[in-house]
Amino acid sequence: MELLFLIKGVILGFSIAAPVGPMGVLCIRRTLSSGMLSGFLSGLGTATADAIYGCIAAFGVTVVSAFLLDHQSYLRLIGGLFLLYLGYKTFQSIPAEEAVKAGGKSFLGAYTSAFFLTLTNPLTILSFAAVFAGLGVGTMDGNYILAGFLVLGVFSGSMFWWLILSGMVNMLRSKFDQKRLKWINWLSGFIIGGFGILSLISSSFT
């Protein structure tokens, strides 16, 4: 039974992570500019935040989920502003002649920034809660163990997707010259900034 819930979680986590949103664009751009590890750590930050929201939904931490949902407009506002900032910095950045060898601080920044951005979308809790309820995961009758395996699967599936994405993009890095990288920075900046604007607009309606 535990293995079944673990597999379900892996499929769920992979499916949630796969659609290319602002975090996908960020992972692709960081992989091209700073290498596979930087891109993967950005995805790992997203997977960690997803796992935290999955835990809140699976274990029925209603106090935390209620607080986050009550303040979702502020969280979206903060996340939107941060996305606008990242979009602006990405648009302005000048591609290096060679891929930057990111240091420890850069790796930590890649992880924490992606983690923070994902946490600013508390509606993820509702998605997990709905899916978990459909899968029969509750907090009574010893189902904590099943919930734990499901959350572990979600984290693993999400991490697997980010590993695939950063790995595939890293394989194509040699095909991108200065001009193409510049266009990617511009396009990435516009897309990330666009998601920021959408987040700001949505925060005014919640």
Tab-separated table of C-alpha atoms in Angstrom:
chain	number	residue	atom	x	y	z
A	1	MET	CA	0.000	0.000	0.000
A	2	GLU	CA	2.817	2.415	0.905
A	3	LEU	CA	4.575	1.736	-2.402
A	4	LEU	CA	1.346	2.455	-4.290
A	5	PHE	CA	0.972	5.838	-2.622
A	6	LEU	CA	4.646	6.603	-3.244
A	7	ILE	CA	4.185	5.894	-6.970
A	8	LYS	CA	1.016	8.003	-7.051
A	9	GLY	CA	2.942	10.832	-5.412
A	10	VAL	CA	5.784	10.591	-7.935
A	11	ILE	CA	3.315	10.816	-10.838
A	12	LEU	CA	1.505	13.730	-9.170
A	13	GLY	CA	4.711	15.623	-8.404
A	14	PHE	CA	6.030	15.150	-11.923
A	15	SER	CA	2.712	16.309	-13.420
A	16	ILE	CA	2.561	19.421	-11.228
A	17	ALA	CA	6.151	20.434	-12.019
A	18	ALA	CA	6.132	19.694	-15.764
A	19	PRO	CA	4.048	22.637	-17.115
A	20	VAL	CA	6.508	25.416	-17.969
A	21	GLY	CA	5.622	28.430	-15.839
A	22	PRO	CA	7.866	31.137	-14.365
A	23	MET	CA	9.923	28.566	-12.435
A	24	GLY	CA	10.487	26.524	-15.589
A	25	VAL	CA	11.699	29.591	-17.458
A	26	LEU	CA	13.947	30.465	-14.529
A	27	CYS	CA	15.407	26.938	-14.455
A	28	ILE	CA	16.107	26.994	-18.206
A	29	ARG	CA	17.721	30.412	-18.120
A	30	ARG	CA	19.905	29.622	-15.092
A	31	THR	CA	21.015	26.341	-16.638
A	32	LEU	CA	22.112	28.142	-19.803
A	33	SER	CA	23.888	30.942	-17.943
A	34	SER	CA	25.375	29.155	-14.914
A	35	GLY	CA	25.265	25.444	-15.625
A	36	MET	CA	23.117	22.425	-14.855
A	37	LEU	CA	23.602	22.505	-11.079
A	38	SER	CA	22.303	26.067	-10.822
A	39	GLY	CA	19.232	25.185	-12.873
A	40	PHE	CA	18.600	21.981	-10.952
A	41	LEU	CA	18.895	23.748	-7.574
A	42	SER	CA	16.299	26.258	-8.740
A	43	GLY	CA	13.980	23.346	-9.454
A	44	LEU	CA	14.896	21.722	-6.141
A	45	GLY	CA	13.784	24.878	-4.329
A	46	THR	CA	10.418	24.604	-6.078
A	47	ALA	CA	10.135	20.899	-5.234
A	48	THR	CA	10.882	21.642	-1.565
A	49	ALA	CA	8.154	24.282	-1.376
A	50	ASP	CA	5.701	21.920	-3.089
A	51	ALA	CA	6.545	19.242	-0.516
A	52	ILE	CA	5.905	21.679	2.341
A	53	TYR	CA	2.504	22.616	0.928
A	54	GLY	CA	1.833	18.932	0.348
A	55	CYS	CA	2.581	18.217	4.016
A	56	ILE	CA	0.234	20.992	5.139
A	57	ALA	CA	-2.553	19.573	2.982
A	58	ALA	CA	-1.888	15.895	3.722
A	59	PHE	CA	-1.512	16.194	7.484
A	60	GLY	CA	-4.405	18.587	7.904
A	61	VAL	CA	-2.489	21.529	9.367
A	62	THR	CA	-5.578	23.713	9.116
A	63	VAL	CA	-4.201	26.601	11.171
A	64	VAL	CA	-1.265	27.083	8.789
A	65	SER	CA	-3.290	26.586	5.612
A	66	ALA	CA	-6.017	28.956	6.806
A	67	PHE	CA	-3.445	31.629	7.629
A	68	LEU	CA	-1.751	31.324	4.237
A	69	LEU	CA	-5.032	31.360	2.330
A	70	ASP	CA	-6.285	34.342	4.328
A	71	HIS	CA	-3.146	36.256	3.389
A	72	GLN	CA	-2.800	34.962	-0.162
A	73	SER	CA	-3.288	38.424	-1.684
A	74	TYR	CA	-0.247	39.743	0.205
A	75	LEU	CA	1.810	36.684	-0.708
A	76	ARG	CA	0.911	37.077	-4.374
A	77	LEU	CA	1.789	40.747	-4.189
A	78	ILE	CA	5.219	39.954	-2.756
A	79	GLY	CA	5.759	37.153	-5.258
A	80	GLY	CA	4.641	39.365	-8.151
A	81	LEU	CA	7.044	42.128	-7.187
A	82	PHE	CA	9.873	39.617	-6.854
A	83	LEU	CA	9.073	38.172	-10.295
A	84	LEU	CA	9.112	41.672	-11.789
A	85	TYR	CA	12.513	42.262	-10.209
A	86	LEU	CA	13.852	38.947	-11.540
A	87	GLY	CA	12.412	39.692	-14.969
A	88	TYR	CA	14.090	43.091	-15.030
A	89	LYS	CA	17.449	41.690	-13.904
A	90	THR	CA	17.213	38.857	-16.435
A	91	PHE	CA	16.338	41.231	-19.275
A	92	GLN	CA	19.274	43.497	-18.400
A	93	SER	CA	21.861	40.758	-17.866
A	94	ILE	CA	24.679	40.456	-20.385
A	95	PRO	CA	25.619	36.891	-21.399
A	96	ALA	CA	29.151	35.906	-20.453
A	97	GLU	CA	31.567	34.664	-23.084
A	98	GLU	CA	31.665	31.370	-21.220
A	99	ALA	CA	29.212	29.856	-18.773
A	100	VAL	CA	29.682	31.334	-15.321
A	101	LYS	CA	31.087	28.968	-12.747
A	102	ALA	CA	28.588	29.590	-9.976
A	103	GLY	CA	29.955	29.521	-6.465
A	104	GLY	CA	28.374	28.473	-3.195
A	105	LYS	CA	26.479	31.736	-2.747
A	106	SER	CA	25.085	31.533	-6.284
A	107	PHE	CA	23.901	27.981	-5.695
A	108	LEU	CA	22.258	28.957	-2.413
A	109	GLY	CA	20.634	31.960	-4.075
A	110	ALA	CA	19.277	29.786	-6.898
A	111	TYR	CA	17.682	27.432	-4.377
A	112	THR	CA	16.305	30.006	-1.946
A	113	SER	CA	14.872	32.354	-4.576
A	114	ALA	CA	12.962	29.515	-6.272
A	115	PHE	CA	11.808	28.225	-2.882
A	116	PHE	CA	10.532	31.670	-1.892
A	117	LEU	CA	8.734	32.256	-5.199
A	118	THR	CA	6.928	28.922	-5.003
A	119	LEU	CA	5.829	29.608	-1.421
A	120	THR	CA	4.099	32.792	-2.563
A	121	ASN	CA	1.419	30.673	-4.260
A	122	PRO	CA	-0.573	29.300	-1.285
A	123	LEU	CA	-3.382	28.121	-3.566
A	124	THR	CA	-1.139	25.104	-4.138
A	125	ILE	CA	-2.479	23.855	-0.803
A	126	LEU	CA	-5.989	23.664	-2.216
A	127	SER	CA	-4.754	21.693	-5.221
A	128	PHE	CA	-2.951	19.183	-3.028
A	129	ALA	CA	-5.869	18.959	-0.590
A	130	ALA	CA	-8.295	18.181	-3.417
A	131	VAL	CA	-6.033	15.555	-4.987
A	132	PHE	CA	-5.166	13.941	-1.649
A	133	ALA	CA	-8.840	13.752	-0.708
A	134	GLY	CA	-9.558	12.078	-4.037
A	135	LEU	CA	-6.819	9.540	-3.334
A	136	GLY	CA	-8.301	8.780	0.076
A	137	VAL	CA	-5.519	10.234	2.191
A	138	GLY	CA	-6.762	11.422	5.553
A	139	THR	CA	-5.326	12.191	8.943
A	140	MET	CA	-7.273	9.552	10.866
A	141	ASP	CA	-6.958	5.791	11.295
A	142	GLY	CA	-3.191	5.700	10.887
A	143	ASN	CA	-3.129	7.323	7.475
A	144	TYR	CA	-0.240	9.583	8.483
A	145	ILE	CA	2.119	6.971	7.066
A	146	LEU	CA	0.324	6.895	3.718
A	147	ALA	CA	0.264	10.684	3.639
A	148	GLY	CA	4.004	10.737	4.305
A	149	PHE	CA	4.717	8.363	1.426
A	150	LEU	CA	2.508	10.438	-0.875
A	151	VAL	CA	4.335	13.666	0.020
A	152	LEU	CA	7.693	11.928	-0.427
A	153	GLY	CA	6.520	10.806	-3.857
A	154	VAL	CA	5.433	14.345	-4.771
A	155	PHE	CA	8.871	15.688	-3.852
A	156	SER	CA	10.662	12.891	-5.736
A	157	GLY	CA	8.528	13.284	-8.861
A	158	SER	CA	9.007	17.040	-8.918
A	159	MET	CA	12.769	16.686	-8.369
A	160	PHE	CA	12.936	14.117	-11.181
A	161	TRP	CA	11.329	16.585	-13.603
A	162	TRP	CA	13.775	19.374	-12.703
A	163	LEU	CA	16.688	16.980	-13.158
A	164	ILE	CA	15.415	16.035	-16.632
A	165	LEU	CA	14.771	19.664	-17.649
A	166	SER	CA	18.115	21.041	-16.448
A	167	GLY	CA	19.931	18.055	-17.949
A	168	MET	CA	18.315	18.438	-21.373
A	169	VAL	CA	18.916	22.191	-21.470
A	170	ASN	CA	22.520	21.688	-20.351
A	171	MET	CA	23.097	19.331	-23.285
A	172	LEU	CA	22.043	22.121	-25.667
A	173	ARG	CA	24.202	24.841	-24.099
A	174	SER	CA	26.943	24.487	-26.693
A	175	LYS	CA	24.483	25.475	-29.436
A	176	PHE	CA	23.856	28.915	-27.923
A	177	ASP	CA	26.223	31.719	-28.874
A	178	GLN	CA	26.314	35.265	-27.449
A	179	LYS	CA	23.553	36.540	-29.711
A	180	ARG	CA	21.186	33.678	-28.943
A	181	LEU	CA	21.842	33.911	-25.207
A	182	LYS	CA	21.062	37.617	-25.344
A	183	TRP	CA	17.723	36.894	-27.016
A	184	ILE	CA	16.992	34.217	-24.416
A	185	ASN	CA	17.691	36.703	-21.630
A	186	TRP	CA	15.321	39.215	-23.199
A	187	LEU	CA	12.588	36.646	-23.783
A	188	SER	CA	13.006	35.121	-20.321
A	189	GLY	CA	12.896	38.569	-18.747
A	190	PHE	CA	9.634	39.405	-20.526
A	191	ILE	CA	8.028	36.063	-19.613
A	192	ILE	CA	9.071	36.171	-15.945
A	193	GLY	CA	7.988	39.814	-15.697
A	194	GLY	CA	4.682	38.909	-17.386
A	195	PHE	CA	4.011	36.261	-14.745
A	196	GLY	CA	4.819	38.901	-12.131
A	197	ILE	CA	2.224	41.275	-13.598
A	198	LEU	CA	-0.364	38.470	-13.630
A	199	SER	CA	0.418	37.728	-9.986
A	200	LEU	CA	-0.019	41.395	-9.062
A	201	ILE	CA	-3.337	41.563	-10.921
A	202	SER	CA	-4.621	38.399	-9.268
A	203	SER	CA	-3.625	39.707	-5.830
A	204	SER	CA	-6.005	42.650	-6.270
A	205	PHE	CA	-8.961	40.304	-6.842
A	206	THR	CA	-8.457	38.052	-3.801
